[in-house]
Short mmCIF file of C-alpha atoms in Angstrom, two decimals:
data_model
loop_
_atom_site.label_atom_id
_atom_site.label_comp_id
_atom_site.label_asym_id
_atom_site.label_seq_id
_atom_site.Cartn_x
_atom_site.Cartn_y
_atom_site.Cartn_z
CA UNK M 1 -70.74 -22.60 -4.78
CA UNK M 2 -67.00 -22.71 -5.08
CA UNK M 3 -65.27 -20.38 -7.44
CA UNK M 4 -64.77 -22.91 -10.20
CA UNK M 5 -61.77 -22.56 -12.43
CA UNK M 6 -59.78 -19.99 -10.49
CA UNK M 7 -56.45 -21.00 -9.08
CA UNK M 8 -55.59 -19.17 -5.93
CA UNK M 9 -52.08 -18.21 -5.11
CA UNK M 10 -51.58 -17.98 -1.35
CA UNK M 11 -50.75 -14.26 -1.53
CA UNK M 12 -53.78 -13.63 -3.69
CA UNK M 13 -55.97 -15.23 -1.09
CA UNK M 14 -54.80 -12.79 1.51
CA UNK M 15 -55.14 -9.76 -0.70
CA UNK M 16 -58.02 -10.51 -2.97
CA UNK M 17 -60.69 -10.77 -0.24
CA UNK M 18 -63.46 -10.25 -2.77
CA UNK M 19 -67.05 -10.96 -1.89
CA UNK M 20 -69.54 -11.57 -4.65
CA UNK M 21 -73.07 -11.38 -3.33
CA UNK M 22 -74.16 -13.83 -6.03
CA UNK M 23 -71.76 -16.42 -4.71
CA UNK M 24 -72.09 -16.29 -0.93
CA UNK M 25 -69.60 -19.00 -0.19
CA UNK M 26 -66.85 -17.02 -1.84
CA UNK M 27 -66.29 -15.96 1.76
CA UNK M 28 -63.80 -18.77 1.24
CA UNK M 29 -61.70 -16.14 -0.49
CA UNK M 30 -61.02 -14.59 2.87
CA UNK M 31 -58.87 -16.70 5.09
CA UNK M 32 -60.03 -16.67 8.67
CA UNK M 33 -58.32 -14.01 10.70
CA UNK M 34 -57.20 -12.10 7.61
CA UNK M 35 -58.46 -8.61 7.07
CA UNK M 36 -60.47 -7.92 3.97
CA UNK M 37 -58.46 -6.22 1.28
CA UNK M 38 -60.18 -2.85 0.90
CA UNK M 39 -59.14 -2.68 -2.75
CA UNK M 40 -61.12 -5.88 -3.35
CA UNK M 41 -64.35 -4.68 -1.78
CA UNK M 42 -67.00 -3.77 -4.34
CA UNK M 43 -68.11 -0.19 -3.97
CA UNK M 44 -70.27 2.12 -6.05
CA UNK M 45 -69.24 5.75 -6.52
CA UNK M 46 -71.26 8.18 -4.45
CA UNK M 47 -72.83 11.13 -6.28
CA UNK M 48 -71.07 13.95 -4.49
CA UNK M 49 -71.16 16.48 -7.30
CA UNK M 50 -74.91 16.27 -7.83
CA UNK M 51 -75.41 15.15 -11.44
CA UNK M 52 -75.27 11.39 -10.92
CA UNK M 53 -72.96 10.83 -13.86
CA UNK M 54 -71.32 7.65 -12.57
CA UNK M 55 -74.59 5.83 -12.20
CA UNK M 56 -75.79 7.13 -15.58
CA UNK M 57 -72.72 5.67 -17.24
CA UNK M 58 -73.10 2.35 -15.40
CA UNK M 59 -76.76 2.15 -16.39
CA UNK M 60 -75.84 2.77 -20.01
CA UNK M 61 -73.25 0.00 -19.93
CA UNK M 62 -75.80 -2.45 -18.47
CA UNK M 63 -78.14 -1.53 -21.33
CA UNK M 64 -75.32 -2.03 -23.85
CA UNK M 65 -74.93 -5.57 -22.52
CA UNK M 66 -78.49 -6.26 -23.54
CA UNK M 67 -78.06 -4.93 -27.06
CA UNK M 68 -74.53 -5.91 -28.02
CA UNK M 69 -72.58 -9.09 -28.59
CA UNK M 70 -69.02 -7.99 -27.99
CA UNK M 71 -66.06 -10.19 -28.76
CA UNK M 72 -63.85 -7.94 -26.67
CA UNK M 73 -64.74 -6.09 -23.48
CA UNK M 74 -62.60 -3.27 -22.11
CA UNK M 75 -63.20 -2.38 -18.48
CA UNK M 76 -61.44 0.12 -16.23
CA UNK M 77 -60.87 3.77 -15.53
CA UNK M 78 -60.25 6.86 -17.67
CA UNK M 79 -57.32 5.16 -19.41
CA UNK M 80 -59.93 2.84 -20.93
CA UNK M 81 -62.64 5.46 -21.31
CA UNK M 82 -60.56 8.05 -23.14
CA UNK M 83 -59.32 5.49 -25.68
CA UNK M 84 -62.74 5.39 -27.23
CA UNK M 85 -62.62 9.11 -28.02
CA UNK M 86 -59.57 8.83 -30.25
CA UNK M 87 -59.46 7.68 -33.89
CA UNK M 88 -57.47 4.63 -32.86
CA UNK M 89 -60.56 3.06 -31.31
CA UNK M 90 -62.46 3.20 -34.59
CA UNK M 91 -59.40 2.02 -36.53
CA UNK M 92 -58.26 -0.90 -34.41
CA UNK M 93 -60.77 -1.90 -31.74
CA UNK M 94 -64.27 -1.26 -33.13
CA UNK M 95 -63.62 -3.78 -35.92
CA UNK M 96 -63.04 -6.39 -33.22
CA UNK M 97 -66.56 -5.75 -31.87
CA UNK M 98 -65.25 -4.21 -28.72
CA UNK M 99 -67.26 -2.60 -25.93
CA UNK M 100 -65.76 0.09 -23.75
CA UNK M 101 -66.86 0.17 -20.10
CA UNK M 102 -64.31 2.65 -18.81
CA UNK M 103 -65.27 5.31 -16.25
CA UNK M 104 -62.89 8.09 -15.30
CA UNK M 105 -61.79 8.05 -11.67
CA UNK M 106 -62.73 4.43 -11.06
CA UNK M 107 -60.79 2.30 -8.60
CA UNK M 108 -60.68 -1.49 -8.44
CA UNK M 109 -63.59 -1.30 -5.95
CA UNK M 110 -65.76 0.59 -8.40
CA UNK M 111 -65.00 -1.79 -11.27
CA UNK M 112 -65.81 -4.76 -9.04
CA UNK M 113 -69.15 -3.23 -8.15
CA UNK M 114 -70.02 -2.57 -11.79
CA UNK M 115 -69.11 -6.08 -12.83
CA UNK M 116 -71.27 -7.54 -10.06
CA UNK M 117 -74.21 -5.31 -10.90
CA UNK M 118 -75.03 -5.99 -14.49
CA UNK M 119 -72.07 -5.13 -16.67
CA UNK M 120 -71.36 -8.80 -17.36
CA UNK M 121 -74.94 -9.86 -17.93
CA UNK M 122 -75.92 -11.40 -21.27
CA UNK M 123 -72.48 -11.08 -22.86
CA UNK M 124 -69.78 -13.60 -23.65
CA UNK M 125 -66.69 -11.78 -24.90
CA UNK M 126 -63.73 -13.88 -25.95
CA UNK M 127 -61.34 -11.42 -24.36
CA UNK M 128 -61.70 -8.99 -21.49
CA UNK M 129 -59.12 -6.27 -21.13
CA UNK M 130 -58.74 -4.87 -17.62
CA UNK M 131 -56.99 -1.57 -16.99
CA UNK M 132 -57.49 -0.10 -13.53
CA UNK M 133 -55.55 0.64 -10.36
CA UNK M 134 -53.91 4.02 -10.86
CA UNK M 135 -56.73 5.76 -8.96
CA UNK M 136 -56.53 3.54 -5.85
CA UNK M 137 -54.94 6.29 -3.79
CA UNK M 138 -56.00 4.92 -0.40
CA UNK M 139 -54.46 1.52 -0.99
CA UNK M 140 -50.98 0.02 -0.94
CA UNK M 141 -49.46 -1.52 -4.05
CA UNK M 142 -50.14 -5.01 -2.70
CA UNK M 143 -53.75 -4.15 -2.02
CA UNK M 144 -54.22 -2.65 -5.47
CA UNK M 145 -52.75 -5.75 -7.10
CA UNK M 146 -55.07 -7.86 -4.95
CA UNK M 147 -58.01 -5.79 -6.15
CA UNK M 148 -57.02 -6.31 -9.78
CA UNK M 149 -56.60 -10.01 -9.11
CA UNK M 150 -60.09 -10.11 -7.62
CA UNK M 151 -61.42 -8.55 -10.83
CA UNK M 152 -59.63 -11.17 -12.93
CA UNK M 153 -61.01 -13.93 -10.71
CA UNK M 154 -64.52 -12.56 -11.00
CA UNK M 155 -64.24 -12.39 -14.78
CA UNK M 156 -62.95 -15.92 -15.21
CA UNK M 157 -65.67 -17.29 -12.95
CA UNK M 158 -68.54 -15.33 -14.49
CA UNK M 159 -67.35 -15.65 -18.11
CA UNK M 160 -65.82 -19.11 -18.36
CA UNK M 161 -64.95 -18.67 -22.05
CA UNK M 162 -63.12 -15.35 -21.67
CA UNK M 163 -59.41 -14.77 -21.67
CA UNK M 164 -58.44 -11.94 -19.37
CA UNK M 165 -55.71 -9.49 -20.32
CA UNK M 166 -54.59 -7.22 -17.50
CA UNK M 167 -52.71 -4.14 -18.64
CA UNK M 168 -49.89 -2.90 -16.46
CA UNK M 169 -50.23 0.48 -14.78
CA UNK M 170 -48.37 3.24 -16.55
CA UNK M 171 -45.86 5.61 -15.05
CA UNK M 172 -47.27 9.02 -14.16
CA UNK M 173 -46.11 12.48 -13.17
CA UNK M 174 -43.54 14.53 -15.05
CA UNK M 175 -40.69 13.49 -12.75
CA UNK M 176 -40.00 10.44 -10.57
CA UNK M 177 -42.44 10.36 -7.67
CA UNK M 178 -43.95 7.85 -5.22
CA UNK M 179 -46.85 7.00 -7.52
CA UNK M 180 -44.47 5.78 -10.20
CA UNK M 181 -42.83 3.47 -7.69
CA UNK M 182 -46.21 2.29 -6.48
CA UNK M 183 -47.43 1.48 -9.98
CA UNK M 184 -44.22 -0.42 -10.71
CA UNK M 185 -44.79 -2.42 -7.53
CA UNK M 186 -48.38 -3.19 -8.51
CA UNK M 187 -47.17 -4.47 -11.88
CA UNK M 188 -44.56 -6.57 -10.16
CA UNK M 189 -47.16 -8.29 -7.97
CA UNK M 190 -49.41 -8.84 -10.97
CA UNK M 191 -46.58 -10.36 -13.01
CA UNK M 192 -46.11 -13.02 -10.39
CA UNK M 193 -49.73 -13.60 -9.36
CA UNK M 194 -51.65 -13.51 -12.63
CA UNK M 195 -49.99 -16.40 -14.46
CA UNK M 196 -51.19 -18.71 -11.70
CA UNK M 197 -54.76 -17.76 -12.46
CA UNK M 198 -56.14 -19.67 -15.41
CA UNK M 199 -56.94 -17.87 -18.65
CA UNK M 200 -55.32 -14.63 -17.51
CA UNK M 201 -52.23 -12.80 -18.61
CA UNK M 202 -50.41 -9.61 -17.84
CA UNK M 203 -49.36 -7.19 -20.57
CA UNK M 204 -46.97 -4.34 -19.88
CA UNK M 205 -47.65 -1.52 -22.33
CA UNK M 206 -45.59 1.10 -20.53
CA UNK M 207 -42.29 0.75 -22.36
CA UNK M 208 -40.80 3.95 -23.65
CA UNK M 209 -42.88 6.49 -21.75
CA UNK M 210 -40.19 7.36 -19.23
CA UNK M 211 -37.28 8.98 -21.02
CA UNK M 212 -33.60 8.64 -20.13
CA UNK M 213 -33.80 11.86 -18.10
CA UNK M 214 -36.65 10.21 -16.17
CA UNK M 215 -39.27 12.62 -17.49
CA UNK M 216 -42.54 11.86 -19.17
CA UNK M 217 -43.43 14.03 -22.14
CA UNK M 218 -46.73 15.82 -22.68
CA UNK M 219 -46.52 14.45 -26.22
CA UNK M 220 -47.37 11.04 -24.74
CA UNK M 221 -49.39 12.03 -21.67
CA UNK M 222 -50.96 15.46 -21.99
CA UNK M 223 -51.24 15.91 -18.21
CA UNK M 224 -48.59 13.37 -17.21
CA UNK M 225 -51.32 10.81 -16.61
CA UNK M 226 -53.74 10.61 -19.54
CA UNK M 227 -52.56 9.50 -22.96
CA UNK M 228 -52.52 11.59 -26.10
CA UNK M 229 -53.42 10.13 -29.48
CA UNK M 230 -49.71 9.34 -29.92
CA UNK M 231 -49.59 7.69 -26.51
CA UNK M 232 -52.55 5.47 -27.34
CA UNK M 233 -51.02 4.59 -30.68
CA UNK M 234 -47.91 3.37 -28.85
CA UNK M 235 -49.79 1.14 -26.42
CA UNK M 236 -52.19 -0.16 -29.03
CA UNK M 237 -49.50 -1.95 -31.00
CA UNK M 238 -48.68 -4.65 -28.42
CA UNK M 239 -52.29 -4.76 -27.30
CA UNK M 240 -53.80 -5.33 -30.72
CA UNK M 241 -51.17 -7.96 -31.48
CA UNK M 242 -52.13 -9.87 -28.35
CA UNK M 243 -55.86 -9.49 -28.94
CA UNK M 244 -55.59 -10.77 -32.50
CA UNK M 245 -53.52 -13.68 -31.30
CA UNK M 246 -56.17 -14.62 -28.76
CA UNK M 247 -59.11 -14.03 -31.06
CA UNK M 248 -57.62 -15.96 -33.92
CA UNK M 249 -56.67 -18.81 -31.61
CA UNK M 250 -53.31 -20.48 -31.16
CA UNK M 251 -51.70 -22.26 -34.13
CA UNK M 252 -52.51 -25.58 -32.39
CA UNK M 253 -56.19 -24.70 -32.07
CA UNK M 254 -56.28 -23.60 -35.69
CA UNK M 255 -54.75 -26.88 -36.85
CA UNK M 256 -57.21 -28.84 -34.72
CA UNK M 257 -60.16 -27.00 -36.19
CA UNK M 258 -59.01 -27.83 -39.70
CA UNK M 259 -59.10 -31.58 -39.08
CA UNK E 1 -61.46 45.05 2.12
CA UNK E 2 -62.02 43.57 -1.31
CA UNK E 3 -64.88 41.21 -1.99
CA UNK E 4 -62.40 38.63 -3.28
CA UNK E 5 -61.48 37.84 0.32
CA UNK E 6 -64.92 36.51 1.01
CA UNK E 7 -65.37 34.67 -2.27
CA UNK E 8 -63.35 31.47 -2.44
CA UNK E 9 -64.08 31.24 -6.18
CA UNK E 10 -62.30 34.58 -6.64
CA UNK E 11 -59.35 33.95 -4.34
CA UNK E 12 -56.26 32.80 -6.28
CA UNK E 13 -55.54 29.28 -5.10
CA UNK E 14 -52.94 26.86 -6.48
CA UNK E 15 -53.95 23.26 -7.12
CA UNK E 16 -53.11 20.91 -4.28
CA UNK E 17 -51.09 17.78 -5.03
CA UNK E 18 -53.33 15.32 -3.23
CA UNK E 19 -52.27 12.35 -5.31
CA UNK E 20 -48.51 12.62 -4.94
CA UNK E 21 -47.13 13.18 -8.43
CA UNK E 22 -47.08 16.97 -8.66
CA UNK E 23 -48.90 17.07 -11.98
CA UNK E 24 -50.76 20.32 -11.45
CA UNK E 25 -47.60 22.29 -10.79
CA UNK E 26 -45.79 20.49 -13.62
CA UNK E 27 -48.46 21.64 -16.03
CA UNK E 28 -48.39 25.20 -14.69
CA UNK E 29 -44.60 25.33 -15.06
CA UNK E 30 -44.91 24.01 -18.59
CA UNK E 31 -47.35 26.72 -19.50
CA UNK E 32 -45.12 29.41 -18.03
CA UNK E 33 -42.09 28.23 -19.98
CA UNK E 34 -44.21 27.62 -23.10
CA UNK E 35 -45.22 31.24 -22.99
CA UNK E 36 -41.60 32.36 -23.21
CA UNK E 37 -41.01 31.45 -26.82
CA UNK E 38 -44.46 31.58 -28.33
CA UNK E 39 -46.37 34.52 -29.71
CA UNK E 40 -49.98 33.40 -29.68
CA UNK E 41 -52.78 35.54 -31.02
CA UNK E 42 -55.27 33.51 -29.03
CA UNK E 43 -54.93 31.97 -25.59
CA UNK E 44 -57.38 29.32 -24.42
CA UNK E 45 -57.44 28.96 -20.65
CA UNK E 46 -59.65 26.91 -18.37
CA UNK E 47 -60.42 23.38 -17.23
CA UNK E 48 -60.55 19.93 -18.85
CA UNK E 49 -62.93 21.13 -21.54
CA UNK E 50 -60.13 23.39 -22.75
CA UNK E 51 -57.40 20.82 -22.11
CA UNK E 52 -59.09 17.99 -23.97
CA UNK E 53 -59.82 20.22 -26.96
CA UNK E 54 -56.11 20.25 -27.68
CA UNK E 55 -56.02 16.46 -28.03
CA UNK E 56 -58.46 16.21 -30.91
CA UNK E 57 -58.12 17.04 -34.59
CA UNK E 58 -60.48 19.97 -34.25
CA UNK E 59 -57.65 21.92 -32.57
CA UNK E 60 -55.29 21.35 -35.50
CA UNK E 61 -58.03 22.16 -37.99
CA UNK E 62 -59.54 25.27 -36.44
CA UNK E 63 -57.35 26.80 -33.78
CA UNK E 64 -53.71 26.10 -34.65
CA UNK E 65 -54.14 28.23 -37.78
CA UNK E 66 -55.19 31.10 -35.50
CA UNK E 67 -51.91 30.76 -33.57
CA UNK E 68 -53.56 29.59 -30.40
CA UNK E 69 -52.04 28.33 -27.15
CA UNK E 70 -53.85 25.96 -24.80
CA UNK E 71 -53.51 26.40 -21.04
CA UNK E 72 -56.28 24.05 -19.91
CA UNK E 73 -55.94 21.98 -16.74
CA UNK E 74 -58.42 19.23 -15.91
CA UNK E 75 -60.25 19.78 -12.65
CA UNK E 76 -59.49 23.47 -12.42
CA UNK E 77 -62.05 25.78 -10.88
CA UNK E 78 -62.04 29.59 -11.22
CA UNK E 79 -59.69 30.11 -8.26
CA UNK E 80 -57.09 27.81 -9.81
CA UNK E 81 -57.15 29.59 -13.16
CA UNK E 82 -56.91 32.88 -11.30
CA UNK E 83 -53.79 31.67 -9.52
CA UNK E 84 -52.16 30.37 -12.71
CA UNK E 85 -52.74 33.60 -14.59
CA UNK E 86 -51.45 35.60 -11.63
CA UNK E 87 -48.30 33.51 -11.40
CA UNK E 88 -46.61 33.64 -14.76
CA UNK E 89 -48.87 32.17 -17.41
CA UNK E 90 -49.49 35.62 -18.86
CA UNK E 91 -45.93 36.68 -18.28
CA UNK E 92 -44.46 36.68 -21.75
CA UNK E 93 -47.33 36.72 -24.14
CA UNK E 94 -49.74 39.25 -25.53
CA UNK E 95 -52.59 37.41 -27.20
CA UNK E 96 -55.24 39.50 -28.89
CA UNK E 97 -58.01 37.29 -27.53
CA UNK E 98 -58.22 35.18 -24.40
CA UNK E 99 -60.85 32.45 -24.50
CA UNK E 100 -61.89 31.61 -20.94
CA UNK E 101 -63.83 28.43 -20.22
CA UNK E 102 -64.13 27.56 -16.54
CA UNK E 103 -66.69 27.25 -13.77
CA UNK E 104 -68.13 23.76 -13.98
CA UNK E 105 -65.69 22.40 -11.37
CA UNK E 106 -66.52 25.02 -8.72
CA UNK E 107 -68.23 22.49 -6.45
CA UNK E 108 -69.62 23.93 -3.26
CA UNK E 109 -69.76 27.45 -4.67
CA UNK E 110 -72.93 29.33 -5.50
CA UNK E 111 -73.65 30.65 -8.98
CA UNK E 112 -72.95 34.16 -7.67
CA UNK E 113 -69.56 33.11 -6.32
CA UNK E 114 -68.65 31.36 -9.56
CA UNK E 115 -69.63 34.45 -11.53
CA UNK E 116 -67.46 36.47 -9.16
CA UNK E 117 -64.57 34.11 -9.86
CA UNK E 118 -65.00 34.42 -13.61
CA UNK E 119 -65.22 38.20 -13.40
CA UNK E 120 -62.08 38.29 -11.25
CA UNK E 121 -60.27 36.45 -14.05
CA UNK E 122 -61.68 38.89 -16.63
CA UNK E 123 -60.40 41.79 -14.52
CA UNK E 124 -56.98 40.17 -14.08
CA UNK E 125 -56.62 39.69 -17.82
CA UNK E 126 -57.58 43.33 -18.35
CA UNK E 127 -54.92 44.41 -15.84
CA UNK E 128 -52.16 42.26 -17.34
CA UNK E 129 -53.12 42.51 -21.00
CA UNK E 130 -54.82 45.87 -21.47
CA UNK E 131 -55.29 45.38 -25.21
CA UNK E 132 -56.69 41.85 -25.07
CA UNK E 133 -60.32 40.88 -25.54
CA UNK E 134 -61.69 38.21 -23.23
CA UNK E 135 -64.23 35.82 -24.66
CA UNK E 136 -65.95 33.94 -21.85
CA UNK E 137 -67.56 30.70 -23.01
CA UNK E 138 -70.81 29.72 -21.35
CA UNK E 139 -70.60 26.77 -18.98
CA UNK E 140 -72.19 23.73 -20.58
CA UNK E 141 -75.04 21.68 -19.14
CA UNK E 142 -73.97 18.40 -17.56
CA UNK E 143 -75.42 15.15 -16.28
CA UNK E 144 -77.63 12.78 -18.25
CA UNK E 145 -80.89 14.21 -16.91
CA UNK E 146 -81.88 17.56 -15.32
CA UNK E 147 -80.07 18.15 -12.05
CA UNK E 148 -79.00 21.04 -9.77
CA UNK E 149 -75.65 21.50 -11.54
CA UNK E 150 -77.43 22.30 -14.79
CA UNK E 151 -79.40 24.99 -13.01
CA UNK E 152 -76.28 26.31 -11.34
CA UNK E 153 -74.35 26.47 -14.63
CA UNK E 154 -77.25 28.19 -16.42
CA UNK E 155 -77.43 30.74 -13.61
CA UNK E 156 -73.68 31.35 -13.83
CA UNK E 157 -74.03 32.09 -17.53
CA UNK E 158 -76.91 34.47 -16.89
CA UNK E 159 -74.98 36.37 -14.21
CA UNK E 160 -71.80 36.58 -16.28
CA UNK E 161 -73.76 37.79 -19.29
CA UNK E 162 -75.15 40.62 -17.18
CA UNK E 163 -71.74 41.44 -15.69
CA UNK E 164 -69.91 41.67 -19.02
CA UNK E 165 -72.68 43.50 -20.85
CA UNK E 166 -71.22 46.86 -19.86
CA UNK E 167 -67.60 45.95 -20.63
CA UNK E 168 -66.01 46.81 -23.98
CA UNK E 169 -63.24 44.28 -23.56
CA UNK E 170 -65.22 41.13 -22.74
CA UNK E 171 -68.30 39.19 -23.71
CA UNK E 172 -70.00 35.86 -23.07
CA UNK E 173 -70.51 33.41 -25.90
CA UNK E 174 -73.03 30.62 -25.45
CA UNK E 175 -71.44 27.59 -27.16
CA UNK E 176 -74.14 25.08 -26.28
CA UNK E 177 -75.51 24.02 -29.67
CA UNK E 178 -78.49 22.36 -28.02
CA UNK E 179 -77.03 19.40 -26.19
CA UNK E 180 -80.14 18.98 -24.06
CA UNK E 181 -82.82 17.06 -25.93
CA UNK E 182 -86.55 17.63 -25.63
CA UNK E 183 -86.81 14.92 -22.97
CA UNK E 184 -84.19 16.70 -20.88
CA UNK E 185 -81.50 14.17 -21.63
CA UNK E 186 -77.95 14.69 -22.83
CA UNK E 187 -76.46 12.11 -25.18
CA UNK E 188 -73.18 10.32 -24.57
CA UNK E 189 -72.49 10.87 -28.28
CA UNK E 190 -71.96 14.54 -27.42
CA UNK E 191 -70.72 14.32 -23.82
CA UNK E 192 -69.24 10.86 -23.36
CA UNK E 193 -69.56 10.93 -19.58
CA UNK E 194 -72.24 13.62 -19.51
CA UNK E 195 -69.57 16.23 -18.77
CA UNK E 196 -66.69 15.94 -21.25
CA UNK E 197 -67.10 16.48 -24.99
CA UNK E 198 -66.62 13.83 -27.63
CA UNK E 199 -64.89 14.87 -30.86
CA UNK E 200 -68.42 15.20 -32.32
CA UNK E 201 -69.43 17.40 -29.40
CA UNK E 202 -66.36 19.56 -29.93
CA UNK E 203 -67.19 19.99 -33.61
CA UNK E 204 -70.63 21.31 -32.71
CA UNK E 205 -69.16 23.72 -30.14
CA UNK E 206 -66.12 24.81 -32.09
CA UNK E 207 -67.50 25.67 -35.50
CA UNK E 208 -69.45 28.70 -34.21
CA UNK E 209 -66.65 29.48 -31.74
CA UNK E 210 -64.12 29.52 -34.54
CA UNK E 211 -66.27 31.82 -36.65
CA UNK E 212 -66.77 34.16 -33.72
CA UNK E 213 -63.06 34.17 -32.92
CA UNK E 214 -62.10 35.01 -36.48
CA UNK E 215 -64.50 37.95 -36.37
CA UNK E 216 -62.96 39.15 -33.10
CA UNK E 217 -59.42 38.84 -34.40
CA UNK E 218 -60.32 40.82 -37.50
CA UNK E 219 -61.84 43.54 -35.34
CA UNK E 220 -58.78 43.60 -33.09
CA UNK E 221 -56.58 43.96 -36.17
CA UNK E 222 -58.58 47.01 -37.23
CA UNK E 223 -58.09 48.75 -33.84
#
């Protein structure tokens, strides 16, 4: 079965090398002779510590899919997960019937695995927000962007009615460092690749975090990576605006529905 | 030859910047310079369970009024806290009480080693701040269902309790309000990833902690 509905940019083809076991002929994603993009290979997290927390969280999310009818699905790493612990989630996102499937430490590979293994079953959210990539330490910026693209492709093929919003990776570290440059590069690839994919858009929520002296403040990111309540408040403004826009439909759609 | 040499959990070790953005050292430097112009009565030091506490309203409500500073670093094990406290974080402050909450990240160490690491920190605080009282918080259970880390953490608490029982300047406080249910499970409403506390989880932990702290501070004031 072809991956219906997804437009493939030539670069994405090379870097998104994603294999969905449910769709065997998506081998077509990988051009012959090209190496698989490791950031686009689904992979569960191994229980190294000994308390199996990753799998417990995944299992809970699969169960939540059975019980809930979310309009909005958030999926990603700790940037997604931590949001739910702050007041802002209850204020702005719960009312939208949002589910939060964030797991701290997750890479694009881990998110791909979770999405292929039950976390999209029985749900039909109108919007899926994807925020992942900052933990892909083994991968280049291009590979990470390819991994995120693979996630967006998976979502649009499995949930034909969903609009995908990919959040840009934030700057990190107190001072300029290679990871900031890498995350900027990832965002740059995403900006050019994502618009070519149907039903997907890129949203940069990172404005203002890096000050004129190039530092990041602990008032925004308490450990120069994870957001404080104030940091989440700042990113939520553009995000909620976009979500409401999508959920309420475009002016054209609204007019059409009135006829 | 001191026993610290053979116990990695009790050997001061800085965090390693494996990711490439120097965040561990940035945080340490922040804490050192923070300590230069603050006069806290209470210092919280430890891992992410301490660090995250600062982000929620419970800190403003319960601990800011006690003039508390927060030196928590996510991922820290006992040897990291030991290094930080040996390298400037206690340099310019004299809190009356130090709240120490660490141990759950000591992967690969035995309960005995982790206890040794905690006791090394208690000793260091005594050396640097002779008048301070150290309140060690019990390591919480973790994981959705029973697992070896729960046993390890419980054993750490037991060993530390025994070790501090003879000390006038330290004690162990068990802050687990009963997170483990009768079926052995922990709820994500209390520990959202079966390790880190939700705001609700923090409320349950911090109310008794706050009461205990106030009692300690009053006693310290009398001395």
